[in-house]
Coordinates of C-alpha atoms in Angstrom, one line a residue:
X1 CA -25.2 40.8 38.2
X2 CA -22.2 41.5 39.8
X3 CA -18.8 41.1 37.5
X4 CA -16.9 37.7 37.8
X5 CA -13.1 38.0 37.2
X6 CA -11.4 37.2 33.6
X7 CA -10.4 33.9 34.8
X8 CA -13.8 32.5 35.7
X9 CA -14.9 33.5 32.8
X10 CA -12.5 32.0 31.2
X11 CA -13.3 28.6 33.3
X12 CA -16.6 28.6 32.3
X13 CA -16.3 28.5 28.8
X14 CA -13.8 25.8 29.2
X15 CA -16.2 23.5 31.0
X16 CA -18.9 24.3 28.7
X17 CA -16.8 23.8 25.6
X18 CA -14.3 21.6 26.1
X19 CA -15.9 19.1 29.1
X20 CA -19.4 19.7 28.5
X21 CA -20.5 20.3 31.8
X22 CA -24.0 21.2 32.9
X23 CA -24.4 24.6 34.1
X24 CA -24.7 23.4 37.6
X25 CA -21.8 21.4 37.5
X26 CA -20.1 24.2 36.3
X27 CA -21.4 26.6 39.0
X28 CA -19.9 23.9 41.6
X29 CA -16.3 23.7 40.0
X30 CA -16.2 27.9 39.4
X31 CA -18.3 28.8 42.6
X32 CA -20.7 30.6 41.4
X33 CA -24.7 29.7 41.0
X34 CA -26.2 27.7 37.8
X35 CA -27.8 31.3 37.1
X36 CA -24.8 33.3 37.1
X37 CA -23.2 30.4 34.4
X38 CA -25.8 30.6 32.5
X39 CA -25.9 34.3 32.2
X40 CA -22.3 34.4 31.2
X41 CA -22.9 31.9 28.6
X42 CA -25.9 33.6 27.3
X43 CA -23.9 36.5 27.0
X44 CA -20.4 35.1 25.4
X45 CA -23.0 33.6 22.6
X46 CA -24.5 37.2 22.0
X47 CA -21.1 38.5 21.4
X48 CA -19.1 35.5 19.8
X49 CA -16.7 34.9 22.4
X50 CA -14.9 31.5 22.6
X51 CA -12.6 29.6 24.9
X52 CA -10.2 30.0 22.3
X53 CA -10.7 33.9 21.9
X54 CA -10.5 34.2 25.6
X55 CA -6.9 32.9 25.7
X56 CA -5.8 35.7 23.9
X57 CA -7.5 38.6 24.8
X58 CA -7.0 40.4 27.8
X59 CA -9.0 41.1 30.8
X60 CA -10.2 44.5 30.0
X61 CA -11.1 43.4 26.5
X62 CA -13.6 40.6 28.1
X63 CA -15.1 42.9 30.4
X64 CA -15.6 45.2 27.4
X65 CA -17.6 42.2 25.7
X66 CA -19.2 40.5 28.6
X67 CA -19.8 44.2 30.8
X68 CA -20.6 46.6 28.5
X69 CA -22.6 48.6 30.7
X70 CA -20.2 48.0 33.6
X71 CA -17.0 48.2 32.2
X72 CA -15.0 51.4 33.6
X73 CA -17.5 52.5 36.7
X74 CA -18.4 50.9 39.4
X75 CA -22.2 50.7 40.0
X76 CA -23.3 52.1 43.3
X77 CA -26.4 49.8 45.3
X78 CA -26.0 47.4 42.8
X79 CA -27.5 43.9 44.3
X80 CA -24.9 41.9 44.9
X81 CA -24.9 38.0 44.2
X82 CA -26.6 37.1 47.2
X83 CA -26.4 32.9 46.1
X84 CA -22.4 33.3 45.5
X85 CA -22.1 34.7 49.3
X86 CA -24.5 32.2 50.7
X87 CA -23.4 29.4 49.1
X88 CA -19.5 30.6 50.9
X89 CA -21.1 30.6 53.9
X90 CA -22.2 27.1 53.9
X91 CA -18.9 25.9 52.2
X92 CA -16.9 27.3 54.6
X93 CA -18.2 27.6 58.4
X94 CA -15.0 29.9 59.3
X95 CA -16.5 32.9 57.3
X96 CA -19.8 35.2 58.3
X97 CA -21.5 38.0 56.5
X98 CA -18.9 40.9 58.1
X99 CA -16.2 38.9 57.0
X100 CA -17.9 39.0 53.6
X101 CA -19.1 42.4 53.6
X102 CA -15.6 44.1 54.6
X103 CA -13.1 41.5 52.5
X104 CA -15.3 41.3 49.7
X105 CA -18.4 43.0 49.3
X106 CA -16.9 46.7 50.3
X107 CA -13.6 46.3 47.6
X108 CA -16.0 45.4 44.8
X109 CA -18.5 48.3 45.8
X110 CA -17.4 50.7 48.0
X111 CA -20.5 53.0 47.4
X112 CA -22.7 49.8 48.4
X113 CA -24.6 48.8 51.7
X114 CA -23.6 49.9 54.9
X115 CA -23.4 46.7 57.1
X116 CA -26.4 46.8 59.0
X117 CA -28.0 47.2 55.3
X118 CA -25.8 44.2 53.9
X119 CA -26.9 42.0 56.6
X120 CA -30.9 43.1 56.4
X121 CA -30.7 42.9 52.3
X122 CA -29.3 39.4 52.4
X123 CA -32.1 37.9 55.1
X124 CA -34.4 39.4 53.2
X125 CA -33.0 37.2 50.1
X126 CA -33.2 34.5 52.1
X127 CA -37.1 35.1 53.2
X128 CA -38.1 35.2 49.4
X129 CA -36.5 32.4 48.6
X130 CA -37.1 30.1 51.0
X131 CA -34.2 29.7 52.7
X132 CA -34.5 30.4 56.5
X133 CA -37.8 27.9 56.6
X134 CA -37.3 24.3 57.2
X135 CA -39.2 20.8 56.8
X136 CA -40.5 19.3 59.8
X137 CA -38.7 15.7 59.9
X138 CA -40.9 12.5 61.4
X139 CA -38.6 9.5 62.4
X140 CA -39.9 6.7 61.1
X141 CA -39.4 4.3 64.4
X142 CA -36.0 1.6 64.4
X143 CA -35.5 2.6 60.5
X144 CA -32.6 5.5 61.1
X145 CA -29.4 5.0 63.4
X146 CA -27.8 8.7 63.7
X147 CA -23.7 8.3 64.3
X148 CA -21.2 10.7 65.9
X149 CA -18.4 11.3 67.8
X150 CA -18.3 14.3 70.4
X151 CA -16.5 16.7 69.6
X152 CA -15.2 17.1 73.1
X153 CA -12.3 14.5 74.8
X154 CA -11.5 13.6 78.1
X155 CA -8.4 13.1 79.6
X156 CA -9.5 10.5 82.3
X157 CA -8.1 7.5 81.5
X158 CA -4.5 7.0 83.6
X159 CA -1.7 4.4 82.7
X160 CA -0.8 3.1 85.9
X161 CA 2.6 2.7 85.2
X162 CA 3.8 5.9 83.7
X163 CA 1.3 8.0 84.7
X164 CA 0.4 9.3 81.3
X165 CA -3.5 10.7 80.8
X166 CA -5.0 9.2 77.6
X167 CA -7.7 10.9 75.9
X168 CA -11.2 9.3 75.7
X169 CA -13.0 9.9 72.5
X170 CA -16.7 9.4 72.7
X171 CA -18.6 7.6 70.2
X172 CA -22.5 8.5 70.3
X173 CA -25.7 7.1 68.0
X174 CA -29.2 7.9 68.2
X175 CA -31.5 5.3 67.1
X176 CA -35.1 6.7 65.4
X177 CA -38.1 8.0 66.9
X178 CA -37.3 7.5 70.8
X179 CA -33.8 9.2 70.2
X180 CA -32.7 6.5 72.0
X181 CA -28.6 6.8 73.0
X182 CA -25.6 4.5 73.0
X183 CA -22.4 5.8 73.8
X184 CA -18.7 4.2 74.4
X185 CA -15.3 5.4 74.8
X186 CA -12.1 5.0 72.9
X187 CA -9.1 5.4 72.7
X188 CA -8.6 7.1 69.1
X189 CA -11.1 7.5 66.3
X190 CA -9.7 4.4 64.2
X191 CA -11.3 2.5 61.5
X192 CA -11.1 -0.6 63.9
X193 CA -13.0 1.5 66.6
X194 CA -15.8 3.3 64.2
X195 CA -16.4 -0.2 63.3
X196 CA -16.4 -2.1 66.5
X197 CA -18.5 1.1 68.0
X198 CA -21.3 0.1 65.5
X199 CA -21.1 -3.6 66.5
X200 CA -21.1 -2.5 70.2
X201 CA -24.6 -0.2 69.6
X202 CA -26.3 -2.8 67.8
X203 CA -25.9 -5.3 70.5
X204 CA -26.8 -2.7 72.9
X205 CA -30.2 -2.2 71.2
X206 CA -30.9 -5.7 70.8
X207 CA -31.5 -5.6 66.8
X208 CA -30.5 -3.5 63.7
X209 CA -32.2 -0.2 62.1
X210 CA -32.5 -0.5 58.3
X211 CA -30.2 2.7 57.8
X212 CA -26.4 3.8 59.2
X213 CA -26.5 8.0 59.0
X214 CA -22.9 8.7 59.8
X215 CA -21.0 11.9 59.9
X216 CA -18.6 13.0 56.8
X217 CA -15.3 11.5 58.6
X218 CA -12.8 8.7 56.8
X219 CA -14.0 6.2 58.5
X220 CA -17.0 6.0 57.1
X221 CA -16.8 8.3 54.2
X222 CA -13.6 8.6 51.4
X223 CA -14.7 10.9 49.4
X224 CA -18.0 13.0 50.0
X225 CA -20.8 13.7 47.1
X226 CA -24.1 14.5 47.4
X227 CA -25.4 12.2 44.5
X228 CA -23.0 9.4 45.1
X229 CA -20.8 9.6 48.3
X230 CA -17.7 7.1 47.8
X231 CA -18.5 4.8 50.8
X232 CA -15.2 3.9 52.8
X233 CA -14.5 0.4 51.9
X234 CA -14.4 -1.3 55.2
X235 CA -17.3 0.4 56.5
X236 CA -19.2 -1.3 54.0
X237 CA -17.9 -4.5 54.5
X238 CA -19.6 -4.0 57.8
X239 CA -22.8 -2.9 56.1
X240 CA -23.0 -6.1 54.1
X241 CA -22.3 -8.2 56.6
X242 CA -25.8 -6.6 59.1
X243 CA -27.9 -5.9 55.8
X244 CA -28.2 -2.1 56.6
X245 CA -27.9 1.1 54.0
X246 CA -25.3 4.2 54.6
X247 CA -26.9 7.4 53.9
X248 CA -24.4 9.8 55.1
X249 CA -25.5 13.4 55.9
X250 CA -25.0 16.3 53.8
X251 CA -21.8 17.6 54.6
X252 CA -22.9 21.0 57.1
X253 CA -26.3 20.1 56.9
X254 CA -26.9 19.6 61.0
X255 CA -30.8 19.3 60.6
X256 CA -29.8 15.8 58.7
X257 CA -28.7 14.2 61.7
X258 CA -30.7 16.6 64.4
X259 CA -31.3 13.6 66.6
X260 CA -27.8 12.6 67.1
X261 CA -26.7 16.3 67.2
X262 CA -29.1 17.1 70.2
X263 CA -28.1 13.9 71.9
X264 CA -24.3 15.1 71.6
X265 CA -25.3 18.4 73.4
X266 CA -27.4 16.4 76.0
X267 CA -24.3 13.7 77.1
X268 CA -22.1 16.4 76.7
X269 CA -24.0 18.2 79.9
X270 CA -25.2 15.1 81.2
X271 CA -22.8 13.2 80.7
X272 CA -19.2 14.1 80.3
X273 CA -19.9 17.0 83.0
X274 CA -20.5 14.2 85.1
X275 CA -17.0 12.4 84.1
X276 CA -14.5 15.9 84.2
X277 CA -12.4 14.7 87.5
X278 CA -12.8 10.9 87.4
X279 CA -10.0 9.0 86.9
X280 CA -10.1 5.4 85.1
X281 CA -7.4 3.0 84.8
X282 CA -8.6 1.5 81.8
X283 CA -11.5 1.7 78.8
X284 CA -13.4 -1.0 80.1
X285 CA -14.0 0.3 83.7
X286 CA -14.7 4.0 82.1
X287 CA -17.3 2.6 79.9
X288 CA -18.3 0.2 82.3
X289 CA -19.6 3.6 84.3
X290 CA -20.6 5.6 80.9
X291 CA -23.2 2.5 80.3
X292 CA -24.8 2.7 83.8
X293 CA -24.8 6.2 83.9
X294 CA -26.6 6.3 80.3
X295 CA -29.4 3.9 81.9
X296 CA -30.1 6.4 84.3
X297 CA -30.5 9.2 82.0
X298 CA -32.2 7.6 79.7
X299 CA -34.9 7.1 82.3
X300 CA -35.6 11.3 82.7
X301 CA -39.2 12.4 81.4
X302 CA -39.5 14.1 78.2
X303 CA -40.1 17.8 78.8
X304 CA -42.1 18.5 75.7
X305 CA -43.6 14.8 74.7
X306 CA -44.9 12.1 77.1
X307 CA -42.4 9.0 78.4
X308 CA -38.5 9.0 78.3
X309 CA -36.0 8.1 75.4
X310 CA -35.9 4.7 77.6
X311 CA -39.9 3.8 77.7
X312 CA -40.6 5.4 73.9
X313 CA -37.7 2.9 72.7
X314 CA -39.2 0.0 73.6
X315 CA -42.8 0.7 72.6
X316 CA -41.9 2.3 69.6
X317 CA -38.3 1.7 68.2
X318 CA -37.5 -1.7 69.5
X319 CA -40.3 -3.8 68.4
X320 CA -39.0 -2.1 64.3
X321 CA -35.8 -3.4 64.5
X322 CA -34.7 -6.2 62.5
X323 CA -33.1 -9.5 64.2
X324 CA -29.1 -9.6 64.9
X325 CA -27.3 -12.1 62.6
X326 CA -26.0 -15.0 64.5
X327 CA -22.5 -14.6 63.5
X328 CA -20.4 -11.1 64.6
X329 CA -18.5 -9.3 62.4
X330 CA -15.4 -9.3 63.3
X331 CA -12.6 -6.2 61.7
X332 CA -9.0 -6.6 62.0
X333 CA -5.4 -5.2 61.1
X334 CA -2.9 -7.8 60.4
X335 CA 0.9 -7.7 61.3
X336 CA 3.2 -10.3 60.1
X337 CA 6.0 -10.9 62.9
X338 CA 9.2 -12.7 61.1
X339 CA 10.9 -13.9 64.3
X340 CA 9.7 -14.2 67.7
X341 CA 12.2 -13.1 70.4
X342 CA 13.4 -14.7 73.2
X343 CA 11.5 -13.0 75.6
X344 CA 8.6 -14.9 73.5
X345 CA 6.6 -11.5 74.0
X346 CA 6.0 -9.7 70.5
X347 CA 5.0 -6.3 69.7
X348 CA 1.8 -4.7 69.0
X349 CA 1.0 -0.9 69.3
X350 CA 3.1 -0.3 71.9
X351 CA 2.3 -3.3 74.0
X352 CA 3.8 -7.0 74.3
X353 CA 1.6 -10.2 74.2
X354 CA 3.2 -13.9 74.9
X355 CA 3.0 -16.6 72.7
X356 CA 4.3 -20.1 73.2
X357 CA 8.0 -19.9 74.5
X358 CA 8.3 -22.6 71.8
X359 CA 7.5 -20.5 69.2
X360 CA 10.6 -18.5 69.6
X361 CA 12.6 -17.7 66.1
X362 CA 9.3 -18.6 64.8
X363 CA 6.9 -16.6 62.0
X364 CA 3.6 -15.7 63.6
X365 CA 1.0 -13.2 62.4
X366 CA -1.0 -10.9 64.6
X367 CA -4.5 -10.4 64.3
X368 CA -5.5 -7.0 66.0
X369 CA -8.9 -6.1 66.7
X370 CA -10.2 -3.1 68.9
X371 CA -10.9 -5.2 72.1
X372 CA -8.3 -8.4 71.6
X373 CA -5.3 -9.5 69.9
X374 CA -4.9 -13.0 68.3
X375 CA -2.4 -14.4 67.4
X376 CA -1.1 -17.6 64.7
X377 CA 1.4 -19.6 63.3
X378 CA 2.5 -19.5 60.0
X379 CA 0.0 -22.1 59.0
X380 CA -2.4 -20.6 60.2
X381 CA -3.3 -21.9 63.5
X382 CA -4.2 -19.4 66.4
X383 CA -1.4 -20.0 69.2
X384 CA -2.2 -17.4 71.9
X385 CA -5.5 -14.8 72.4
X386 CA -4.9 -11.6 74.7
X387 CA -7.7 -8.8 75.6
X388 CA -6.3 -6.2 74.0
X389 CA -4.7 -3.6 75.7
X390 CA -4.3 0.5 75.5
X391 CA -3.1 1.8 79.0
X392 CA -0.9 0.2 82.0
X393 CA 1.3 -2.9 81.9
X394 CA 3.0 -3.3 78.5
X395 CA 3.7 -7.1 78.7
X396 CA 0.3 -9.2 78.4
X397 CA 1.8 -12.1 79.6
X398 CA 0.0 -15.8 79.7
X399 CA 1.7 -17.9 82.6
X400 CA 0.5 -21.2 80.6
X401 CA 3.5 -19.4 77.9
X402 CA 6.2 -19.7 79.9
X403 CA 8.6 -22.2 80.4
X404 CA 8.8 -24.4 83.7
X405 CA 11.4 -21.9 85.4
X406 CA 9.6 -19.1 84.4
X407 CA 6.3 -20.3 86.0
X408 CA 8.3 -20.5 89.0
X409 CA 9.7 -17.2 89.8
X410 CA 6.6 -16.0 88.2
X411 CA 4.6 -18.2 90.6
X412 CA 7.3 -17.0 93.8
X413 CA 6.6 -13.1 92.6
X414 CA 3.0 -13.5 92.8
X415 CA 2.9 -15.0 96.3
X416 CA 1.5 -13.3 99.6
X417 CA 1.1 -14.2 103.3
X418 CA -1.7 -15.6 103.0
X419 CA -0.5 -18.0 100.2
X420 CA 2.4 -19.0 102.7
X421 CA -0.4 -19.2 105.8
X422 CA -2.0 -22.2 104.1
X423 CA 0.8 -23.7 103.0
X424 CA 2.1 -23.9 106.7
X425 CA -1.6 -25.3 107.9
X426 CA -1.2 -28.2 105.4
X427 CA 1.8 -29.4 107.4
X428 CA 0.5 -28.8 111.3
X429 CA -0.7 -26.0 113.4
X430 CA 2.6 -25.4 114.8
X431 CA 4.2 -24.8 111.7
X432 CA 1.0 -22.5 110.3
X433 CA 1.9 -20.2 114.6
X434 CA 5.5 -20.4 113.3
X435 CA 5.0 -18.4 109.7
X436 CA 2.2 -16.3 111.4
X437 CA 4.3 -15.2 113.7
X438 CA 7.7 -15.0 111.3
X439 CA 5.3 -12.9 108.9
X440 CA 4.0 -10.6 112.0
X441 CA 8.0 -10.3 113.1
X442 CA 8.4 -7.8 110.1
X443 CA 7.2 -4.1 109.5
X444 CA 6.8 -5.4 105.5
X445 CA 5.4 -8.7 105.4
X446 CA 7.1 -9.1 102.3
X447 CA 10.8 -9.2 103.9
X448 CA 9.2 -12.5 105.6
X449 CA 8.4 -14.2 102.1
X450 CA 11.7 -15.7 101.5
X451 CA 12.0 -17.3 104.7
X452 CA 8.2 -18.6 104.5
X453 CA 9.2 -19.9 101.4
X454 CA 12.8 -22.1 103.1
X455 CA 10.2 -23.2 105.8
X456 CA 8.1 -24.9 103.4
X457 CA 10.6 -26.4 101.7
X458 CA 11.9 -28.3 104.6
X459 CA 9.1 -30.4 104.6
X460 CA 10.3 -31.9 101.5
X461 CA 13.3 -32.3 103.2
X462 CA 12.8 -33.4 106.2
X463 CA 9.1 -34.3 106.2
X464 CA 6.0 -32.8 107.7
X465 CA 6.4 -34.1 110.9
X466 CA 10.0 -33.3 111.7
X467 CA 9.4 -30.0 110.5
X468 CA 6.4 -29.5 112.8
X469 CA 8.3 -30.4 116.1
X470 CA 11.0 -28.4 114.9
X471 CA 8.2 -25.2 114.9
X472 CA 7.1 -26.1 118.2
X473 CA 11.0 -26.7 119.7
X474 CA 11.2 -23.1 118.0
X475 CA 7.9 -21.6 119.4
X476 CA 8.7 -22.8 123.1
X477 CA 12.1 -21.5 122.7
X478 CA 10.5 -17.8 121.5
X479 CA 13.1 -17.7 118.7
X480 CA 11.0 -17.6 115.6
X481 CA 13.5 -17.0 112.9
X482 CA 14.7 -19.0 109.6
X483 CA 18.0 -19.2 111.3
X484 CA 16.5 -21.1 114.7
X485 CA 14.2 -23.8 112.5
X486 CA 17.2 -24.5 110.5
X487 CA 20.3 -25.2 113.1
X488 CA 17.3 -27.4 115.3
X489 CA 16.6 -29.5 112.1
X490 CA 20.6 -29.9 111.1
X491 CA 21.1 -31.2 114.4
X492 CA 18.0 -33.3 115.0
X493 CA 16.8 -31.2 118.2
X494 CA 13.3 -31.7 116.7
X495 CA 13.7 -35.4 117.6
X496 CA 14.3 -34.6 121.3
X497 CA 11.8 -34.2 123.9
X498 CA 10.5 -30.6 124.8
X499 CA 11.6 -29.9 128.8
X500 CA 8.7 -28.4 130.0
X501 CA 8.4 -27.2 134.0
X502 CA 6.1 -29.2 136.2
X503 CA 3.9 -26.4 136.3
X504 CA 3.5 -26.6 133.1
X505 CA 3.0 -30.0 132.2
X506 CA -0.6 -30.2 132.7
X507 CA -1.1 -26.2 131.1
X508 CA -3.2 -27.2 128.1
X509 CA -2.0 -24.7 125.2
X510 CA -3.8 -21.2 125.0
X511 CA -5.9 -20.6 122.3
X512 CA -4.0 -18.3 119.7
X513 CA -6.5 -15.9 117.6
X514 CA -4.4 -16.5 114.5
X515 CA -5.0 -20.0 114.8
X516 CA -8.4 -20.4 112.9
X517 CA -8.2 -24.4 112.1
X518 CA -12.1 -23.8 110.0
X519 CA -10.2 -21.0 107.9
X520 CA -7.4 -23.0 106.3
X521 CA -9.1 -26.3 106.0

C-alpha cells in the first residue's frame, strides 16, 4: 500500500481512539479508503503504537514502525492506491488523472508508470471493480420531479428606463417517465424564486409527484450528507405544505438526476439558442414566450421511443399525479418600514410601491413575495397590493393612493388627443372641428394639450353652448388658436350673428372626414 504521511497517521489513531469512529467514517474525514484505515490500524496494533506515542515520536520513527519494508527506498511499480485517486476525482471535478499522475503520483514514485500506463492501470481498476458499469434506472411515472437551474444566463431582459440588461436565470424540472419539462425565468436564484418556481411547475402540470429531486444548492440543501442531508428550512416548509418528499441527489452523481440533466442540454439548444438576441422588457413577457415555445417542443417525436415528452405525459405521468391542495403556498420576506415618506411611496429592492397618502409618518410592514408585494398597517391590515417589480419604472404607483391634486396632474400627464377629441364632441361638433384642427395645427400633438385642455374648461365657464358658437365664430374666421376662442368669449362675439355672404347662405356645410359623429358617441 502506498505510504500515508505522519500526520494521517496520526489522525487516524485519533479518530479511532479518542472519537471512536468507524473505519469508514474515518476514511471520509482523513481521505483515504475504509481499507487503507484499517490497514494502518491493523498495523499500529501489531507494533503497539498509540495516539499518545505518536505525539512524540517523529515522522521517520513511525514510518520505521508502520513501513518497515518501505522505510528508506522507494519501491519502483508499486500499485498505487487506486480508491484514494478515484475517490479525488469525484470530490473534486477540477482535477483529472494527469493532474494526478504529474503532482502526485510521479513525486511519490518516480520509477512508476509512465502516463499512458497510469491511465490504462487505473481503468483497468475500475473494470474489476465495478466501477465504469452502471444500473439501468426505470422512472416510475408522476412519482419523481427532477429540479435544476441551467447553468447558462441570458442577458435579455432590458430596463426601459436605464437601459441596464438583467440576467435571466432559468429554472428547469423534469417530471418522471415522459421527461416532461417546465421551465421559467428569474431574475436571481433566491430562496423566494426556488420556492415560487416549484409552485409555478406544479400548477403547470396540473398535480404533484410524490418526490422533489433537487440539485445540492442553499436553497434547497444547508448542509449536504449522504445518509441525512440537512434539508433547508424553508424548502421544507414548502414540502409540508404539498405532502411531497426531498431526496436530493448525490452531490456529482449526474446519473441521479439524468432526466433533468438531459433536459438542461436539450432547452439549452432548443431553447435558449432560440432566445440569444431577443430583447424583453420584463419577466413576464420573457416567460410568457419561454411557455409557448416549451409547448411546441414538447410536441417533437421521440427519436428512440414512440410519442413525444407532450403525449407520453399525459398517458403516462399525469394520470400518477396526486391532486393540488386548494390553498397555495405562499413564501415571503418581511420588511418593517418605521415611517412612511411624504412621497407615500416606500422602498423595496430597489423599487417604490404607494400606499395610502394617509398613511404618511405611519408604520407599515411589507410583505415581499417573488411575483407581488403586499403591504399592512401596523395592525395588521393589508393597505395596498402591487405586482412586483424587477426591471423599468421604479415607482409602482396606485392613482386610487394619491391625494385629489395628485390625481389631477396625474390624470392631466396621462392625457392624449384623443382624450381631448371626445371631450370636445360631448359639447358640439364645432367645438370637437375646433380641437381637431388646434391638435392638427402642431408638428407634436402634445404642444396642443394645454390649450385643448383651457378649451374645455370654458364650458364650465361659459357653458356648452356659448363655447360652441364661439368654435364656430373661430372656425369661419380660420383663426383656430386658444388666443382667438378666448378674446370672442371675453367680449361676447359668440352671441353675435355670423355674417355670412349671400352665396353662401344657402351652402349647406361640407362634410369634414374628421368629423365621425358614430365614433365619439
Amino acid at each position: 500500500m502506498r505510504c500515508l504521511p505522519m500526520m494521517t497517521i496520526t489522525e487516524i489513531l485519533r479518530l479511532k481512539e479518542e472519537i471512536h469512529l468507524t473505519c469508514r467514517e474515518i476514511g471520509e474525514a482523513a481521505g483515504c479508503s475504509k481499507s487503507t484505515v484499517s490497514e494502518i490500524l491493523s498495523r499500529c496494533k501489531k507494533c503497539g503504537l498509540t495516539y499518545q506515542d505518536a505525539l512524540q515520536l517523529s515522522p521517520a520513527r513511525i514510518n520505521e514502525l508502520i513501513y518497515p519494508d518501505a522505510f528508506g527506498r522507494k519501491q519502483s511499480k508499486e500499485e498505487p492506491d487506486w480508491e484514494v485517486y478515484h475517490k479525488e476525482l469525484l470530490d473534486n471535478p477540477r482535477r483529472n488523472l494527469q493532474y494526478i499522475w504529474q503532482e502526485e503520483y510521479r513525486p511519490e514514485y518516480p520509477d512508476g508508470y509512465s502516463y499512458s500506463r497510469f491511465c490504462a492501470k487505473y481503468n483497468e481498476w475500475k473494470d474489476n471493480t465495478g466501477k465504469n458499469v452502471v444500473m439501468p434506472q426505470e422512472r416510475e411515472p408522476g412519482k419523481e420531479l427532477f429540479i435544476d437551474w441551467i447553468g447558462d444566463t441570458l442577458p435579455c431582459v432590458v430596463d426601459n428606463i436605464t437601459g441596464e440588461k438583467h440576467e435571466a436565470h432559468f429554472f428547469v424540472t423534469t417530471l418522471g417517465d415522459s421527461s416532461y419539462p417546465f421551465v421559467e425565468a428569474f431574475p436571481d436564484e433566491t430562496q423566494l424564486n426556488w420556492n415560487q418556481a416549484h409552485i409555478d411547475a406544479f400548477e403547470w402540470y396540473g398535480g404533484l409527484p410524490r418526490i422533489l429531486v433537487p440539485d445540492n444548492c442553499k436553497t434547497a440543501v444547508v448542509h449536504t450528507n449522504l445518509y441525512d442531508p440537512k434539508i433547508n428550512e424553508a424548502y421544507n416548509a414548502l414540502a409540508r405544505h404539498y405532502q411531497v418528499a426531498i431526496i436530493p441527489a448525490r452531490v456529482r452523481k449526474p446519473r441521479d438526476k439524468a432526466s433533468v440533466e438531459s433536459g438542461v442540454g436539450w432547452l439549452e439548444t432548443w431553447l435558449l439558442e432560440w432566445l440569444k438576441g431577443r430583447i424583453y422588457y420584463s419577466f413576464e413577457a420573457l416567460n410568457h414566450d419561454i411557455r409557448e415555445r416549451v409547448l411546441e417542443l414538447v410536441e417533437v417525436k421521440f427519436k428512440h421511443r414512440p410519442g413525444s415528452r407532450r403525449s407520453n405525459f399525459i398517458a403516462i405521468d399525469k394520470p400518477a399525479l396526486r391532486p393540488l391542495p386548494q390553498d397555495r403556498f405562499e413564501a415571503f420576506t418581511t420588511r418593517k418600514v418605521s415611517k412612511v415618506p411624504n412621497n407615500y411611496h416606500v422602498k423595496f429592492a430597489d423599487f417604490y410601491y404607494s400606499v395610502p397618502y394617509s398613511y404618511y409618518k405611519r408604520s407599515v410592514v411589507i410583505h415581499a413575495y417573488a411575483k407581488k408585494i403586499e403591504i399592512f398597517d401596523s395592525v395588521g391590515n393589508r393597505i395596498a397590493i402591487h405586482q412586483r417589480r424587477y426591471a423599468g419604472q421604479r415607482y409602482v404607483t396606485t392613482t386610487e393612493h394619491m391625494p385629489d391634486n395628485h390625481k389631477a396632474i396625474a390624470e392631466f400627464n396621462g392625457l392624449n388627443g384623443t382624450y381631448y377629441k371626445q371631450k370636445a364632441f360631448r359639447i358640439g361638433p364645432n367645438t370637437f372641428n375646433f380641437v381637431d384642427k388646434l391638435l392638427a395645427s402642431y408638428e407634436f400633438e402634445e404642444q396642443a394639450y394645454k390649450s385643448c385642455m383651457a378649451v374645455i374648461n370654458f364650458s364650465h365657464t361659459y357653458g356648452d353652448t356659448r363655447v360652441e358658437n364661439a368654435c364656430e365664430k373661430a372656425l369661419s374666421l380660420n383663426s383656430v388658436t386658444y388666443t382667438t376662442l378666448k378674446n370672442i368669449l371675453k367680449n361676447g362675439q359668440d352671441m353675435l350673428p355670423i355674417k355670412q355672404s349671400s352665396s353662401d347662405a344657402d351652402t349647406p356645410t361640407p362634410h369634414h372626414e374628421n368629423l365621425r359623429i358614430g365614433e365619439w358617441m
